[in-house]
Short mmCIF file of C-alpha atoms (C1' of nucleotides) in Angstrom, two decimals:
data_model
loop_
_atom_site.label_atom_id
_atom_site.label_comp_id
_atom_site.label_asym_id
_atom_site.label_seq_id
_atom_site.Cartn_x
_atom_site.Cartn_y
_atom_site.Cartn_z
CA UNK D 1 37.04 170.61 91.08
CA UNK D 2 35.96 169.13 87.87
CA UNK D 3 32.94 170.78 86.36
CA UNK D 4 31.56 170.27 82.89
CA UNK D 5 34.57 171.66 80.96
CA UNK D 6 37.04 169.57 82.95
CA UNK D 7 35.02 166.36 82.64
CA UNK D 8 34.52 167.01 78.92
CA UNK D 9 38.26 167.56 78.49
CA UNK D 10 38.94 164.24 80.22
CA UNK D 11 36.34 162.60 77.98
CA UNK D 12 37.99 163.91 74.82
CA UNK D 13 41.60 163.22 75.78
CA UNK D 14 40.78 159.75 77.10
CA UNK D 15 38.38 158.75 74.35
CA UNK D 16 40.98 158.86 71.63
CA UNK D 17 43.42 156.78 73.69
CA UNK D 18 41.25 154.02 75.13
CA UNK D 19 38.63 153.34 72.46
CA UNK D 20 39.13 149.76 71.26
CA UNK D 21 41.35 148.83 74.24
CA UNK D 22 40.60 145.71 76.25
CA UNK D 23 40.66 145.67 80.06
CA UNK D 24 42.52 142.57 81.16
CA UNK D 25 42.35 143.14 84.93
CA UNK D 26 41.09 145.70 87.44
CA UNK D 27 42.79 146.34 90.78
CA UNK D 28 40.60 148.06 93.38
CA UNK D 29 43.05 149.31 95.98
CA UNK D 30 40.56 151.44 97.96
CA UNK D 31 36.81 150.81 97.72
CA UNK D 32 35.71 153.53 100.17
CA UNK D 33 34.73 156.29 97.75
CA UNK D 34 31.59 158.40 98.19
CA UNK D 35 29.63 155.28 97.30
CA UNK D 36 31.52 152.11 98.19
CA UNK D 37 32.87 150.38 95.07
CA UNK D 38 30.87 147.18 94.62
CA UNK D 39 32.57 143.85 95.31
CA UNK D 40 31.98 142.59 91.75
CA UNK D 41 33.21 145.83 90.11
CA UNK D 42 36.53 144.33 88.99
CA UNK D 43 35.12 141.07 87.65
CA UNK D 44 32.28 142.89 85.86
CA UNK D 45 34.81 144.96 83.88
CA UNK D 46 37.57 142.41 83.34
CA UNK D 47 37.82 141.14 79.77
CA UNK D 48 35.64 143.93 78.39
CA UNK D 49 36.68 146.24 75.57
CA UNK D 50 36.17 150.01 75.87
CA UNK D 51 33.99 151.14 72.99
CA UNK D 52 33.46 154.84 73.71
CA UNK D 53 33.78 157.51 76.40
CA UNK D 54 30.73 159.70 76.99
CA UNK D 55 29.58 162.31 79.52
CA UNK D 56 26.35 163.21 81.32
CA UNK D 57 26.70 166.41 83.33
CA UNK D 58 29.78 165.77 85.50
CA UNK D 59 29.59 161.99 85.12
CA UNK D 60 31.99 160.15 82.81
CA UNK D 61 30.67 157.01 81.11
CA UNK D 62 33.07 154.42 79.77
CA UNK D 63 30.94 152.40 77.39
CA UNK D 64 32.09 148.79 77.15
CA UNK D 65 31.20 145.87 74.91
CA UNK D 66 28.55 143.38 76.08
CA UNK D 67 26.37 146.44 76.78
CA UNK D 68 28.12 147.31 80.02
CA UNK D 69 29.21 150.69 81.40
CA UNK D 70 31.74 151.97 83.92
CA UNK D 71 30.47 155.24 85.41
CA UNK D 72 32.69 157.59 87.33
CA UNK D 73 32.40 160.97 88.99
CA UNK D 74 35.57 162.88 89.90
CA UNK D 75 34.16 164.58 93.01
CA UNK D 76 36.44 167.42 94.14
CA UNK D 77 39.89 165.92 93.70
CA UNK D 78 39.49 163.00 91.28
CA UNK D 79 41.61 162.24 88.21
CA UNK D 80 41.13 159.53 85.60
CA UNK D 81 44.39 159.18 83.70
CA UNK D 82 45.87 156.93 81.03
CA UNK D 83 49.46 156.08 81.94
CA UNK D 84 52.15 153.55 81.16
CA UNK D 85 51.73 150.59 83.52
CA UNK D 86 55.43 150.87 84.36
CA UNK D 87 54.89 154.21 86.06
CA UNK D 88 54.87 153.83 89.80
CA UNK D 89 51.44 153.81 91.41
CA UNK D 90 50.95 156.68 93.84
CA UNK D 91 49.11 157.24 97.08
CA UNK D 92 45.37 157.63 96.39
CA UNK D 93 45.46 155.62 93.16
CA UNK D 94 42.27 153.75 94.11
CA UNK D 95 41.35 151.89 90.93
CA UNK D 96 43.76 150.66 88.25
CA UNK D 97 42.33 149.10 85.09
CA UNK D 98 45.11 147.22 83.34
CA UNK D 99 44.84 147.37 79.54
CA UNK D 100 46.16 144.86 77.04
CA UNK D 101 48.64 147.36 75.51
CA UNK D 102 50.83 147.96 78.55
CA UNK D 103 48.94 151.02 79.77
CA UNK D 104 46.54 151.53 82.66
CA UNK D 105 43.54 153.70 83.40
CA UNK D 106 44.00 154.99 86.94
CA UNK D 107 41.36 156.59 89.13
CA UNK D 108 43.13 158.78 91.70
CA UNK D 109 41.22 160.77 94.33
CA UNK D 110 42.78 162.03 97.59
CA UNK D 111 39.51 163.23 99.14
CA UNK D 112 37.47 160.23 97.99
CA UNK D 113 34.41 162.35 97.16
CA UNK D 114 34.15 160.71 93.74
CA UNK D 115 32.54 157.43 92.78
CA UNK D 116 32.98 154.44 90.49
CA UNK D 117 30.22 152.04 89.54
CA UNK D 118 29.58 149.46 86.85
CA UNK D 119 26.28 148.20 85.48
CA UNK D 120 24.49 146.97 82.38
CA UNK D 121 23.97 149.85 79.97
CA UNK D 122 20.20 149.43 80.21
CA UNK D 123 20.20 150.26 83.93
CA UNK D 124 21.96 153.59 83.44
CA UNK D 125 18.93 155.86 82.83
CA UNK D 126 17.22 154.77 86.05
CA UNK D 127 20.39 154.84 88.17
CA UNK D 128 19.63 157.40 90.93
CA UNK D 129 22.68 159.67 90.53
CA UNK D 130 21.91 160.18 86.83
CA UNK D 131 18.11 160.11 86.97
CA UNK D 132 16.79 163.64 87.27
CA UNK D 133 19.86 165.43 85.93
CA UNK D 134 18.83 168.67 84.27
CA UNK D 135 19.59 169.70 80.70
CA UNK D 136 23.25 169.82 79.65
CA UNK D 137 24.24 173.23 78.22
CA UNK D 138 26.28 171.54 75.48
CA UNK D 139 23.40 169.39 74.23
CA UNK D 140 22.06 170.43 70.85
CA UNK D 141 18.54 170.63 72.28
CA UNK D 142 19.48 172.82 75.29
CA UNK D 143 16.60 175.29 75.49
CA UNK D 144 17.48 178.79 76.68
CA UNK D 145 13.95 179.44 77.98
CA UNK D 146 13.94 176.45 80.35
CA UNK D 147 16.02 178.11 83.03
CA UNK D 148 13.56 180.96 83.46
CA UNK D 149 10.73 178.51 84.11
CA UNK D 150 12.71 177.16 87.08
CA UNK D 151 14.08 180.50 88.25
CA UNK D 152 10.73 182.26 88.45
CA UNK D 153 9.48 179.70 90.99
CA UNK D 154 12.58 179.64 93.17
CA UNK D 155 13.33 181.60 96.34
CA UNK D 156 16.98 180.60 96.20
CA UNK D 157 19.92 182.79 95.41
CA UNK D 158 20.71 182.52 91.72
CA UNK D 159 24.23 181.12 92.37
CA UNK D 160 22.71 178.29 94.42
CA UNK D 161 20.09 177.55 91.76
CA UNK D 162 22.80 177.23 89.11
CA UNK D 163 24.69 174.74 91.30
CA UNK D 164 21.63 172.44 91.43
CA UNK D 165 22.31 169.61 88.95
CA UNK D 166 18.57 169.05 88.52
CA UNK D 167 18.28 172.57 87.11
CA UNK D 168 21.34 172.56 84.83
CA UNK D 169 23.75 169.62 84.62
CA UNK D 170 27.45 170.36 84.73
CA UNK D 171 27.84 173.76 86.40
CA UNK D 172 29.87 174.01 89.61
CA UNK D 173 31.10 176.88 91.73
CA UNK D 174 33.70 178.19 89.27
CA UNK D 175 31.53 178.40 86.18
CA UNK D 176 28.37 179.49 88.04
CA UNK D 177 30.28 182.51 89.31
CA UNK D 178 31.87 183.19 85.93
CA UNK D 179 28.53 182.91 84.19
CA UNK D 180 26.94 185.44 86.53
CA UNK D 181 29.78 187.85 85.87
CA UNK D 182 29.17 187.73 82.12
CA UNK D 183 25.42 188.06 82.69
CA UNK D 184 26.00 191.10 84.96
CA UNK D 185 24.07 189.54 87.87
CA UNK D 186 25.17 189.31 91.49
CA UNK D 187 25.28 185.74 92.85
CA UNK D 188 23.16 186.76 95.85
CA UNK D 189 20.07 187.85 93.90
CA UNK D 190 16.96 185.71 94.54
CA UNK D 191 16.14 183.78 91.37
CA UNK D 192 12.46 184.78 91.21
CA UNK D 193 13.38 188.46 91.22
CA UNK D 194 15.23 188.20 87.91
CA UNK D 195 13.53 189.25 84.70
CA UNK D 196 13.04 186.80 81.86
CA UNK D 197 15.60 188.75 79.86
CA UNK D 198 18.27 188.47 82.55
CA UNK D 199 17.73 184.74 83.12
CA UNK D 200 17.75 184.07 79.38
CA UNK D 201 21.06 185.87 79.21
CA UNK D 202 22.57 183.43 81.72
CA UNK D 203 21.29 180.45 79.72
CA UNK D 204 22.47 181.89 76.42
CA UNK D 205 25.99 182.56 77.72
CA UNK D 206 26.41 179.15 79.40
CA UNK D 207 27.28 177.11 76.26
CA UNK D 208 29.67 179.79 75.03
CA UNK D 209 31.55 180.08 78.33
CA UNK D 210 31.78 176.31 78.79
CA UNK D 211 33.02 175.76 75.23
CA UNK D 212 35.67 178.41 75.69
CA UNK D 213 36.86 176.74 78.91
CA UNK D 214 37.03 173.41 77.04
CA UNK D 215 39.13 175.07 74.32
CA UNK D 216 41.66 175.94 77.05
CA UNK D 217 41.58 172.43 78.51
CA UNK D 218 39.55 173.36 81.63
CA UNK D 219 40.57 175.03 84.91
CA UNK D 220 43.39 173.54 87.03
CA UNK D 221 43.38 175.08 90.49
CA UNK D 222 45.25 172.23 92.10
CA UNK D 223 44.17 168.66 91.45
CA UNK D 224 42.46 168.71 88.08
CA UNK D 225 44.28 167.04 85.17
CA UNK D 226 43.07 165.78 81.80
CA UNK D 227 43.16 162.15 80.64
CA UNK D 228 46.91 162.41 80.05
CA UNK D 229 47.62 164.03 83.41
CA UNK D 230 48.12 167.52 81.91
CA UNK D 231 46.92 170.77 83.50
CA UNK D 232 44.25 173.00 82.01
CA UNK D 233 44.88 176.67 81.13
CA UNK D 234 41.57 178.37 81.82
CA UNK D 235 42.48 179.44 85.40
CA UNK D 236 44.48 182.31 83.85
CA UNK D 237 41.30 183.52 82.11
CA UNK D 238 38.85 183.51 85.00
CA UNK D 239 37.07 186.81 85.54
CA UNK D 240 35.97 186.53 89.17
CA UNK D 241 36.43 183.07 90.68
CA UNK D 242 39.35 183.06 93.10
CA UNK D 243 40.17 186.70 92.34
CA UNK D 244 39.11 188.41 95.59
CA UNK D 245 40.77 191.83 95.86
CA UNK D 246 42.13 191.72 92.32
CA UNK D 247 40.96 194.27 89.74
CA UNK D 248 37.99 193.47 87.53
CA UNK D 249 39.28 192.89 84.01
CA UNK D 250 36.51 195.10 82.64
CA UNK D 251 36.30 198.04 85.09
CA UNK D 252 39.22 197.74 87.55
CA UNK D 253 37.04 197.60 90.68
CA UNK D 254 38.25 195.06 93.27
CA UNK D 255 36.53 191.67 93.03
CA UNK D 256 34.55 190.79 96.16
CA UNK D 257 34.09 187.45 97.88
CA UNK D 258 31.08 186.54 100.01
CA UNK D 259 30.25 183.29 101.78
CA UNK D 260 26.99 181.80 100.52
CA UNK D 261 26.25 178.82 102.69
CA UNK D 262 29.49 176.87 102.95
CA UNK D 263 30.95 178.12 99.70
CA UNK D 264 32.45 181.30 98.37
CA UNK D 265 30.83 183.46 95.72
CA UNK D 266 32.82 186.04 93.76
CA UNK D 267 31.57 189.09 91.87
CA UNK D 268 32.48 192.53 90.63
CA UNK D 269 30.49 195.08 92.65
CA UNK D 270 30.46 197.47 89.72
CA UNK D 271 29.70 195.18 86.76
CA UNK D 272 27.15 192.99 88.55
CA UNK D 273 23.84 194.12 90.09
"C1'" DC O 1 7.49 170.14 98.43
"C1'" DG O 2 11.54 173.78 98.93
"C1'" DG O 3 15.41 175.41 101.23
"C1'" DT O 4 19.43 175.32 104.62
"C1'" DG O 5 23.38 173.60 107.08
"C1'" DG O 6 26.33 170.10 108.21
"C1'" DA O 7 28.79 165.79 107.04
"C1'" DC O 8 31.85 163.30 104.31
"C1'" DC O 9 37.65 163.26 103.25
"C1'" DT O 10 42.70 164.85 102.57
"C1'" DG O 11 45.98 168.40 101.79
"C1'" DC O 12 47.61 172.90 101.51
"C1'" DT O 13 48.31 177.71 103.14
"C1'" DG O 14 48.71 181.48 106.20
"C1'" DG O 15 48.73 183.43 110.76
"C1'" DC O 16 50.52 183.27 115.27
"C1'" DT I 1 59.89 175.51 113.27
"C1'" DG I 2 55.30 173.87 114.62
"C1'" DC I 3 50.53 173.89 115.29
"C1'" DC I 4 45.89 174.96 114.16
"C1'" DA I 5 42.14 177.14 111.74
"C1'" DG I 6 40.26 177.81 107.47
"C1'" DC I 7 39.56 176.69 102.89
"C1'" DA I 8 39.08 173.76 98.45
"C1'" DG I 9 36.32 172.38 91.88
"C1'" DG I 10 30.71 168.09 94.90
"C1'" DT I 11 26.89 165.65 96.62
"C1'" DC I 12 23.74 163.82 99.96
"C1'" DC I 13 20.81 163.70 103.97
"C1'" DA I 14 18.52 165.25 108.11
"C1'" DC I 15 15.86 168.73 109.53
"C1'" DC I 16 12.72 172.87 109.45
#
DNA sequence: CGGTGGACCTGCTGGC
DNA sequence: TGCCAGCAGGTCCACC
């Protein structure tokens, strides 16, 4: 579900609402996420004030005082929302952080593929899930040429390479497919077969596509919501993802779907080669 | 090391 | 109406 634009939208909508708020209590209602929520998670966060909300790839970082951090990943179906504490808690609300102003931060995740962890800020860089993340396309120092250096040595299909968070942090199946449409490249092409020019085109388009998706509040297929539980709008502007059989917006040919591994890839047979 | 395929979960949809 | 197969935005691990 949530790829870079969705996580960034949550970061922005949440940041403005929770910065400066103190967590007075944390209720962990279900600890069995992708990584089991640690026993001391609640006590480690209780009493802390949220200073800032940041993002690394698809990971959200709630920076707290006392140099502590609450890290979360939304997996496929996760939401992190800021709601009035009066609102009834729902099934799959796994973590509720009660704030001093009568609101709560709720982590909700039906499939439980996400994670929640807390640690001293200093431990974050060496924490395995974050260590080794590739460059983030929205970072100021994102280098267009870096992708080609990886691609030229890889036997993998280009769609699969783009999904690898060690290569580029933040792309998932929606935006990898969209990116390849705009670059005019079929998802099934082996990475090493692509010219420098074609790979550079993918890398150059990535920040533009992701920023545009953020401008529309991300893509809501089903579960995804921003920090205030609102849907995104970018699903109406997708070019290929989820559009099997529908006409290409550029040339009218029917969009095709192929299974690559366990996941679908979408492309226009006429615009992409 | 690089690459692939299955496992982990729940919920929804479409076909019979 | 009911049941079951297939599919879903992600990541990790065992295996070759």
